[in-house]
Tab-separated table of C-alpha atoms in Angstrom:
chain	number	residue	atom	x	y	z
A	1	UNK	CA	47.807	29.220	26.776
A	2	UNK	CA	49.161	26.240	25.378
A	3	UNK	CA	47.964	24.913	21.805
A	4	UNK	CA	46.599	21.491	23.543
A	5	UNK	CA	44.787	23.561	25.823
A	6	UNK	CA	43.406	26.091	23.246
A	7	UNK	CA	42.265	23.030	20.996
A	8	UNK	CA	40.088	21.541	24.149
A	9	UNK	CA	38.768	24.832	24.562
A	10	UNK	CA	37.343	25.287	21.025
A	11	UNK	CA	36.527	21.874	21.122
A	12	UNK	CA	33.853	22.295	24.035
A	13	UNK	CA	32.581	25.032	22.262
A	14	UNK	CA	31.589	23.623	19.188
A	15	UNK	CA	30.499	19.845	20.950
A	16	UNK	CA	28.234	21.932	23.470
A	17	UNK	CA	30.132	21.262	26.614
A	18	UNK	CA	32.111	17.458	26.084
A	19	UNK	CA	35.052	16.734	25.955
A	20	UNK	CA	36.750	15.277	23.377
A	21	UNK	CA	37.849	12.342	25.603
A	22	UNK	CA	34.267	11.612	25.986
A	23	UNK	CA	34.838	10.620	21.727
A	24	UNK	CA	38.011	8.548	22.123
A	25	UNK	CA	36.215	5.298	22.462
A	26	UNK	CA	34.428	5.419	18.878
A	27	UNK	CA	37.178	7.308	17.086
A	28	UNK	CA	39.810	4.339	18.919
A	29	UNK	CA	36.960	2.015	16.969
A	30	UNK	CA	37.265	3.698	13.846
A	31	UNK	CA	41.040	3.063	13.416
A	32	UNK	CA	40.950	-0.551	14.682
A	33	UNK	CA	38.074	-1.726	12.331
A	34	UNK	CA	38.820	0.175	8.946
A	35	UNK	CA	41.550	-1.152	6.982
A	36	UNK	CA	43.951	2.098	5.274
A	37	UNK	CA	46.677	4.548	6.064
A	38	UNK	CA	46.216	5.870	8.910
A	39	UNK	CA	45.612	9.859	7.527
A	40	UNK	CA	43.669	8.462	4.640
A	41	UNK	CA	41.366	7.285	7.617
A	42	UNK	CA	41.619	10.636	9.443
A	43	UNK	CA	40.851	12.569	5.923
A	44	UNK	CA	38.103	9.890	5.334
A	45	UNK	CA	36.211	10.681	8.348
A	46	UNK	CA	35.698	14.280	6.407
A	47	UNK	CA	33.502	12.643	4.087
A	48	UNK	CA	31.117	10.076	6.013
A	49	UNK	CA	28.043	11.281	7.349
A	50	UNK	CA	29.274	11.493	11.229
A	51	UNK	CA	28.918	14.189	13.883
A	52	UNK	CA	31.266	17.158	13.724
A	53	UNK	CA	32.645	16.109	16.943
A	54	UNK	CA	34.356	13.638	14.970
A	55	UNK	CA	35.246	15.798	11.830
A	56	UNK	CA	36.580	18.147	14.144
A	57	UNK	CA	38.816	15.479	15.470
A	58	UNK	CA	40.199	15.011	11.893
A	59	UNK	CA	40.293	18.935	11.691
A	60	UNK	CA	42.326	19.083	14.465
A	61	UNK	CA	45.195	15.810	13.116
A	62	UNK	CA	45.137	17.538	10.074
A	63	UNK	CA	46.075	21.450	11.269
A	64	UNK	CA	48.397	20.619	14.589
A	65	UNK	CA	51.886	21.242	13.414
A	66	UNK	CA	53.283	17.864	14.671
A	67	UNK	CA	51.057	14.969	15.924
A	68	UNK	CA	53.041	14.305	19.143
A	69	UNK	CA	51.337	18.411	20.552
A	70	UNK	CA	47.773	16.869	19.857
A	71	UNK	CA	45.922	16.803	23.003
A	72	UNK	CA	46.936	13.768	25.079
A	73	UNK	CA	45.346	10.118	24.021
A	74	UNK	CA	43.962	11.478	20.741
A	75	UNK	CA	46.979	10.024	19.047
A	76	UNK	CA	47.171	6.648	18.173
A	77	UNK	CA	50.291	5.987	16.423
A	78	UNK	CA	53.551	7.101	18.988
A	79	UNK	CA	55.784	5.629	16.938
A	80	UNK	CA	55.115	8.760	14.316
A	81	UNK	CA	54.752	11.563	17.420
A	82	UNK	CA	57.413	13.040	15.668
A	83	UNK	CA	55.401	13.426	12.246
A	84	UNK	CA	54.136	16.778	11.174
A	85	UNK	CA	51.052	17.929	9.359
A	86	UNK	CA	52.819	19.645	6.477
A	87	UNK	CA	53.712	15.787	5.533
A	88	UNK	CA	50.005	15.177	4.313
A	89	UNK	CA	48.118	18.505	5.005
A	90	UNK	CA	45.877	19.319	2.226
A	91	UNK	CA	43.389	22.650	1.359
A	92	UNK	CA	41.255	20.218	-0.540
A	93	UNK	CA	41.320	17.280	1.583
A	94	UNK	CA	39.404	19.207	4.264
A	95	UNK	CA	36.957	19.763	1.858
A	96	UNK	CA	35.896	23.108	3.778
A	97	UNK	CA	33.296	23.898	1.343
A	98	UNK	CA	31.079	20.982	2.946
A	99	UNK	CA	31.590	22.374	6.999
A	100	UNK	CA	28.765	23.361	8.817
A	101	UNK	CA	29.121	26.802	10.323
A	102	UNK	CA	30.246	25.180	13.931
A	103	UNK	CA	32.620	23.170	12.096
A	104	UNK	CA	33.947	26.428	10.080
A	105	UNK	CA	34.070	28.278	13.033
A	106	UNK	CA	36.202	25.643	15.411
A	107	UNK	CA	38.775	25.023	12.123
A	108	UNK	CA	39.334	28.821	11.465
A	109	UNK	CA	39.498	29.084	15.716
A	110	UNK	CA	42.286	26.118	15.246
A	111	UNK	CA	44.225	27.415	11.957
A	112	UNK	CA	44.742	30.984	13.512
A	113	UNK	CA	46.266	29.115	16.841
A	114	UNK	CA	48.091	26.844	14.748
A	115	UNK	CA	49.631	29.798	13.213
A	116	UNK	CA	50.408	31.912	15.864
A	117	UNK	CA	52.180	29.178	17.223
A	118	UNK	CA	54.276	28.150	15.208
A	119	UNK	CA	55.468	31.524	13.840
A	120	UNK	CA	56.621	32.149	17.450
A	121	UNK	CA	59.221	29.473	16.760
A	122	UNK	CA	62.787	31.433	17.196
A	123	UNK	CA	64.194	28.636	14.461
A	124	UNK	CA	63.252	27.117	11.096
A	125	UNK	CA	63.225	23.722	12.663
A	126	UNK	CA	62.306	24.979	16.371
A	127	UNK	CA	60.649	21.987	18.213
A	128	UNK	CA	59.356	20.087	14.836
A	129	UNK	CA	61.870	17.639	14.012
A	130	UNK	CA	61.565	15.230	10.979
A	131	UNK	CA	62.485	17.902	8.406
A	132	UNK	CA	59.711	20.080	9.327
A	133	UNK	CA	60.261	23.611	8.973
A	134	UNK	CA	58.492	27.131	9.639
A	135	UNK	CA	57.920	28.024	5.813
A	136	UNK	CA	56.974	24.237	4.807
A	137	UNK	CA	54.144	24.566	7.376
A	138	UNK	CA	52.976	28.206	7.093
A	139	UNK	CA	52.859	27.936	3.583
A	140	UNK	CA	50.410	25.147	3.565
A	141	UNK	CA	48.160	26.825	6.163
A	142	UNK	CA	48.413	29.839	3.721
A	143	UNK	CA	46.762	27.661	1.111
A	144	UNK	CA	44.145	26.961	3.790
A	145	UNK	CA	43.285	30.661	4.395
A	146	UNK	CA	43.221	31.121	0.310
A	147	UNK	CA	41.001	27.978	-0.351
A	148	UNK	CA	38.244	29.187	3.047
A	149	UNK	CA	38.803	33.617	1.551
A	150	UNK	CA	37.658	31.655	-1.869
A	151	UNK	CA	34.110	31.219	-0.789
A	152	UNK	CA	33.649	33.046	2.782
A	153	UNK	CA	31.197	35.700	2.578
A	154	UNK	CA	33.710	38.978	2.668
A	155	UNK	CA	31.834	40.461	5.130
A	156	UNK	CA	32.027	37.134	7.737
A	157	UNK	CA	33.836	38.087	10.541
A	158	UNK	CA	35.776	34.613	9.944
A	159	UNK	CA	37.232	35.601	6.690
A	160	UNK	CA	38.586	39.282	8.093
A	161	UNK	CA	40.035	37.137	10.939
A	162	UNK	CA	42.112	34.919	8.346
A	163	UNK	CA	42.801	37.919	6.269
A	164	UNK	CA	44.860	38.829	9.398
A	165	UNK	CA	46.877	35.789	9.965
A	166	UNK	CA	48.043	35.618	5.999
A	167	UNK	CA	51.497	35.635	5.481
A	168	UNK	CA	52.343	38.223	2.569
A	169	UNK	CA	56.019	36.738	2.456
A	170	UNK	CA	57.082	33.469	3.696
A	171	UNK	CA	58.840	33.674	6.919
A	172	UNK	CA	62.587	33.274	6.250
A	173	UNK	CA	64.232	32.981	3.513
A	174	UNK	CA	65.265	29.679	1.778
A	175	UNK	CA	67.695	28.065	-0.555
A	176	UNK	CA	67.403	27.047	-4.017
A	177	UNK	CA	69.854	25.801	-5.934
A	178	UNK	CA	73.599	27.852	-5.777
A	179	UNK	CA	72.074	31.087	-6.498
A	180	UNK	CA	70.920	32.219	-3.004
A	181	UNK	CA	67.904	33.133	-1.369
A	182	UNK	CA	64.787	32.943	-2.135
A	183	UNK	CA	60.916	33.751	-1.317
A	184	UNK	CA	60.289	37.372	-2.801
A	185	UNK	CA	56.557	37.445	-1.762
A	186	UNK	CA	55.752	34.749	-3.473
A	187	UNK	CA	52.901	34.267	-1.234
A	188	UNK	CA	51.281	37.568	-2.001
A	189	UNK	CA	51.837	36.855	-5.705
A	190	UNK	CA	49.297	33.296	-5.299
A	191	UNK	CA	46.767	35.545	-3.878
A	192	UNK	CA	46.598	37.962	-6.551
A	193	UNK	CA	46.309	35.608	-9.375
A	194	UNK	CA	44.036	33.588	-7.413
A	195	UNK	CA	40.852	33.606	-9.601
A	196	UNK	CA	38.738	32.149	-6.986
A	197	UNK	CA	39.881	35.018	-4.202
A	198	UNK	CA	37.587	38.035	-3.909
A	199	UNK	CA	38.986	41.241	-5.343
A	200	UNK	CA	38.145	42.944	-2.074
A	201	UNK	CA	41.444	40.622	-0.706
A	202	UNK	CA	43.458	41.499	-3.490
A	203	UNK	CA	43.134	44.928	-2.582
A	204	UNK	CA	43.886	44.410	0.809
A	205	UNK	CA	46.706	42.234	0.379
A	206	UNK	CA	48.014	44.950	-2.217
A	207	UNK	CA	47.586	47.884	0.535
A	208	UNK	CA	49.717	45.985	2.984
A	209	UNK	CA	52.404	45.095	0.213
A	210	UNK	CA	52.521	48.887	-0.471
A	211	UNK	CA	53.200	49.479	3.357
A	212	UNK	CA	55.856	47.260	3.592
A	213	UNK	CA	57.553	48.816	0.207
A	214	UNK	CA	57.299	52.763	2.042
A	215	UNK	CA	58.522	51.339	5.191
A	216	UNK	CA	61.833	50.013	3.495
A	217	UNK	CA	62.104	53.249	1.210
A	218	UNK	CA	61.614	55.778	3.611
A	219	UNK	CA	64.328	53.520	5.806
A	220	UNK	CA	61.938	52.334	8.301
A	221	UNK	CA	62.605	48.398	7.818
A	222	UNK	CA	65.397	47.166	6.247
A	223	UNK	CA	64.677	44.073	3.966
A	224	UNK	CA	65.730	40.608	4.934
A	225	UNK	CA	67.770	40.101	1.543
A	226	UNK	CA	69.053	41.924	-1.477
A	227	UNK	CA	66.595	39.530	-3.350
A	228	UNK	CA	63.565	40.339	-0.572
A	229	UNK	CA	63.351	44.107	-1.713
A	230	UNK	CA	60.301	45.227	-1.772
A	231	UNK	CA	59.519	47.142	-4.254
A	232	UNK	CA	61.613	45.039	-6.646
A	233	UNK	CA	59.353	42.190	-5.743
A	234	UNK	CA	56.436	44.306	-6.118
A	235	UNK	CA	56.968	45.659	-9.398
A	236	UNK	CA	57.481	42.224	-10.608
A	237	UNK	CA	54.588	40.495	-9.682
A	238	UNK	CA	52.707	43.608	-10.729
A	239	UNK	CA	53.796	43.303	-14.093
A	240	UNK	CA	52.580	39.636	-14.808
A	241	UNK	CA	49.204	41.666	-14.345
A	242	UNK	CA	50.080	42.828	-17.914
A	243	UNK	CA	51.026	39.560	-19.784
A	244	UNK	CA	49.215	37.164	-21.728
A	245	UNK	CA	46.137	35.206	-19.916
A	246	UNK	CA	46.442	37.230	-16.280
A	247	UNK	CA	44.765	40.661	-17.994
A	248	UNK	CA	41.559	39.076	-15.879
A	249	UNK	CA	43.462	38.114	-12.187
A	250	UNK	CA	41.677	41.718	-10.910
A	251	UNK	CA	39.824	44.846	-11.864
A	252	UNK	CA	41.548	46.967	-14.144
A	253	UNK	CA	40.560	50.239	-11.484
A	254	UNK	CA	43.069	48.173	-9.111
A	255	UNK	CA	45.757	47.061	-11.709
A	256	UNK	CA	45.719	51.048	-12.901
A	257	UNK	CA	45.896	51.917	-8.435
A	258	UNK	CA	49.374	49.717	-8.473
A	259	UNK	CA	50.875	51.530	-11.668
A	260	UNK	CA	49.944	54.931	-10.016
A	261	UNK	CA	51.726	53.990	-6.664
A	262	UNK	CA	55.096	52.597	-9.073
A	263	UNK	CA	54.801	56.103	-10.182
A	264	UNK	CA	54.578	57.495	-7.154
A	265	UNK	CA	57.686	55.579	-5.910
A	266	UNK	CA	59.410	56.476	-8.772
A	267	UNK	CA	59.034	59.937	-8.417
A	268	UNK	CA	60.433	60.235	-5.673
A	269	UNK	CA	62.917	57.105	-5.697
A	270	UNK	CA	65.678	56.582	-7.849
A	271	UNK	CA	66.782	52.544	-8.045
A	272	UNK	CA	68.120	49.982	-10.178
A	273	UNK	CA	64.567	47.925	-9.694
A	274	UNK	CA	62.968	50.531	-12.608
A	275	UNK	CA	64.520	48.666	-15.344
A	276	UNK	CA	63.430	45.620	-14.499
A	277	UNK	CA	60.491	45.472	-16.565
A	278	UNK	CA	60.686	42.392	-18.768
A	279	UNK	CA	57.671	43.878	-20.934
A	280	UNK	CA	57.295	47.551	-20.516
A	281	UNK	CA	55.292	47.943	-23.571
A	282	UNK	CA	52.497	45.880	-22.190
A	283	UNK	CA	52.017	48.120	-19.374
A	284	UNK	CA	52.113	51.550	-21.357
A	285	UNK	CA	49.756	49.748	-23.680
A	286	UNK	CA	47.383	49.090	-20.667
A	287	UNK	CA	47.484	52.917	-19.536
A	288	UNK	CA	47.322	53.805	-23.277
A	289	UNK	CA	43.862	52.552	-23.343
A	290	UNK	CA	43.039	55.083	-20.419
A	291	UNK	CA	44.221	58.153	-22.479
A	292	UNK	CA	44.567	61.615	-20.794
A	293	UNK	CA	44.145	59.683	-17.485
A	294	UNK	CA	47.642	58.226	-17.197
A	295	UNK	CA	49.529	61.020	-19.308
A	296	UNK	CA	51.818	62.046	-16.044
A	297	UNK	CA	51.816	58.366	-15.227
A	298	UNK	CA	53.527	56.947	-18.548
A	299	UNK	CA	55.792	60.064	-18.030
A	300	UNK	CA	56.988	59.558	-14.583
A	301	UNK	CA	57.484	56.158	-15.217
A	302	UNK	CA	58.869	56.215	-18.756
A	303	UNK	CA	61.401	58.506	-16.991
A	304	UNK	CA	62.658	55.810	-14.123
A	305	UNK	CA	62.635	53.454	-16.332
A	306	UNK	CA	65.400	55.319	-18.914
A	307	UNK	CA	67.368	56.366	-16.004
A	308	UNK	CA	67.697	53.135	-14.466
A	309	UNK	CA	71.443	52.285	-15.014
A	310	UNK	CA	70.498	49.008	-16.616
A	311	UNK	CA	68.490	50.522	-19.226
A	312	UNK	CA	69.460	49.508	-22.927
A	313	UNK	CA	67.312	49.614	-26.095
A	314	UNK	CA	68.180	45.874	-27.045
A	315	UNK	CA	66.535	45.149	-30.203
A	316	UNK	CA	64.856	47.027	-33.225
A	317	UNK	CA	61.146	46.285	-31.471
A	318	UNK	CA	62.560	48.255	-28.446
A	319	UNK	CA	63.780	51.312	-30.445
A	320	UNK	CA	60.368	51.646	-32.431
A	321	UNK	CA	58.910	51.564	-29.128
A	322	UNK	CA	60.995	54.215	-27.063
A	323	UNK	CA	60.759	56.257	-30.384
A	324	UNK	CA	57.151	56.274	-30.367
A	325	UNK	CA	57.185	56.997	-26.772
A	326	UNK	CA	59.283	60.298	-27.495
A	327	UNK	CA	57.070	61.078	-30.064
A	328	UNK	CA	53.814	60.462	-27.565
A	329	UNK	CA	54.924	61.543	-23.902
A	330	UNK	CA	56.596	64.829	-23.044
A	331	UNK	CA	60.351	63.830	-22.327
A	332	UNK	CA	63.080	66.149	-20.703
A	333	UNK	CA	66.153	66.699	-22.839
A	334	UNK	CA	68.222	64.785	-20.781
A	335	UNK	CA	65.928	61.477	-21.189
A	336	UNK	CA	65.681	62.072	-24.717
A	337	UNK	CA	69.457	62.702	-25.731
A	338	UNK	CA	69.244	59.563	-23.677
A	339	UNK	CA	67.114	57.165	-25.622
A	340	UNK	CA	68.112	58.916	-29.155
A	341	UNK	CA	71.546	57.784	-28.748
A	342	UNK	CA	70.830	54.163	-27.191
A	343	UNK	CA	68.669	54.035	-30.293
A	344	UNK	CA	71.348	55.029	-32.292
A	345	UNK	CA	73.675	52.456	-30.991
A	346	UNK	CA	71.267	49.786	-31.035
A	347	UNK	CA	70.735	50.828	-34.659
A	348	UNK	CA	74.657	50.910	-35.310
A	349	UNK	CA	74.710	47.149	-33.628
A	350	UNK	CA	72.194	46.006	-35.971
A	351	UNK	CA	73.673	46.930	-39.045
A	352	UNK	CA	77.564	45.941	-37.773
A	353	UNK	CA	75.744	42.560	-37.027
A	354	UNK	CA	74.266	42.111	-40.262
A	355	UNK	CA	77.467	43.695	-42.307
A	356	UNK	CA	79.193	40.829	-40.503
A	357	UNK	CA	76.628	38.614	-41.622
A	358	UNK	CA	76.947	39.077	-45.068
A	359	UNK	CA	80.678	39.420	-45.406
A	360	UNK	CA	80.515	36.060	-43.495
A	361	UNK	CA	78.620	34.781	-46.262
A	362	UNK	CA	80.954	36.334	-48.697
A	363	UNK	CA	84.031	34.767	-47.717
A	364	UNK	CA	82.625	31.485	-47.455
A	365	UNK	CA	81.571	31.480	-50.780
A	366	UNK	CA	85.089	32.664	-51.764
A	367	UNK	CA	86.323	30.094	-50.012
A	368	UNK	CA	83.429	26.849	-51.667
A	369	UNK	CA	85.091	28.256	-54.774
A	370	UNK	CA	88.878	28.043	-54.166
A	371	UNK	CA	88.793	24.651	-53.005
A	372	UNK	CA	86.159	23.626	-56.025
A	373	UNK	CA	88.370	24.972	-58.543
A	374	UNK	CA	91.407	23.064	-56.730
A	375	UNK	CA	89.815	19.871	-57.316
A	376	UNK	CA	89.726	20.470	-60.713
């Protein structure tokens, strides 16, 4: 079924039989006697105290991926057919937390069309024109699902339905700057640090990340790019859990549930993605806190973590830190022989660097004084 056609469809539903040709002549009125851009109108309409036929007409401007596929003679302006939603589409103009339950119900009916539709597209710029793209337009009906998951009850049948149609990663790559490509599941990331979204998503969301990480370990998928690994991505966004002012994004029970899978992975993967932890001792310091509990955890993944092959000890905070961890968790000889000599070096490093330092100083000073007593 065609989008036009699905949009008259809902449309009947939620005006109890009409049509929204049956509206044209007021909503023509609207736009001929109020003075404005023409999508400040449309958005306008959200806030006056009209029927939801109407709103649902502005609904339906504001979600349709490109204004020339709104049904025919709802459009006023042909000279911008060609325009597309993304241009001026909004979470908070739609102001969703004032719909009526008809009007929720036809919008979430539209946005899940809307949706589908467009990630059928074979191209980024399939059909759309303008500039518009697959990923510029997804990603703003993403915010749309986040802003309605925000205050939907969780157990609405609406909200499940949008849970389904969220996009964990955006759907192609895409360029920034001259380093390559880019989207890493950003998208998943903005729902878990979404304070307004429900934990009960987060956990969800989290579940499906940790099915798309298996599939690509155990060789199932393949990832799009070297910078769209999975479990790379994963680890990374899990670790922000860990940093200063996102301790309260989610539950602690579900932050400790996404070290326990790392460990899992870990113990039985070996990759280069393990040593990418930019602050490792935040994390053992959050399963610290759990004691016994996470023993075998901080083990298995103290031990991927020193046998990534980018593992250093860089600085002397690092080596009090794996030293204490030697001291704390049981470590295999190999791992320790490991981190005792890294510590070593780092240790050697430090004091070459400061020798240098001082003998630096040293014949400087020499120096001052041979060209003082020169100018004597």
């Amino acid at each position: 079924m065609k989008l036009t056609e699905i949009i008259k469809k809902h449309y009947k539903v939620l005006s109890n039989g009409n049509s929204m040709g049956e509206n044209y002549p007021q909503w023509y009125k609207w736009f001929e006697q109020e003075e404005g851009h023409k999508m400040t109108l449309v958005t306008d309409l959200l806030e006056r105290n009209v029927k939801d036929e109407f709103k649902a007409m502005a609904v339906t401007v504001m979600l349709t991926p490109r204004f020339g596929w709104l049904p025919k003679g709802m459009f006023l302006w042909e000279n911008e057919s060609w325009r597309y939603s993304a241009d001026f589409l909004s979470a908070d103009d739609l102001q969703l937390e004032t719909f009526s339950r008809p009007l929720l119900e036809y919008t979430v009916e539209i946005l899940c069309a809307c949706i589908k539709y467009v990630n059928n597209m074979q191209s980024i710029n399939d059909q759309l024109g303008g500039g518009a793209t697959k990923r510029s337009i997804l990603k703003r009906y993403n915010q749309v699902i986040r802003k309605l998951l925000s205050f939907l009850d969780v157990s609405d049948h609406l909200a499940q339905k949008l849970f389904s149609h969220f996009l964990l990663n955006e759907p192609m790559t895409w360029v920034k700057g001259k380093k390559g490509n880019y989207s890493r599941y950003t998208e998943f990331s903005g729902l878990l640090y979404d304070e307004y979204i429900p934990v009960i998503w987060k956990a969800r969301a989290d579940e499906d990340m940790r099915a798309i990480v298996e599939g690509e370990l155990s060789g199932k998928t393949i990832p799009r790019k070297n910078t769209d690994i999975a479990i790379d991505r994963y680890i990374a966004h899990i670790e922000k859990r860990f940093l200063d002012g996102n301790q309260k994004a989610y539950s602690s029970d579900l932050a400790l549930s996404q070290l326990e899978f790392i460990a899992y992975v870990a113990g039985n993967h070996e990759g280069e993605y393990f040593g990418l932890w930019k602050d490792f001792g935040s994390v053992i310091g959050f399963l610290e806190s759990y004691s016994e509990k996470t023993l075998r955890i901080r083990q298995v993944l103290v031990m991927a973590n020193v046998r990534s092959p980018s593992f250093i000890i860089k600085n002397e905070e690092a080596a009090i830190f794996y030293q204490y961890l030697m001291d704390n968790i049981p470590v295999s000889d190999e791992d320790r022989l490991k981190i005792t000599n890294l510590i070593q070096q780092e240790q050697t490093a430090r004091e070459n660097a400061f020798r240098s330092k001082v003998e630096a100083a040293q014949a400087k000073r020499l120096a001052e004084g041979s060209i003082l007593a020169s100018m004597q």
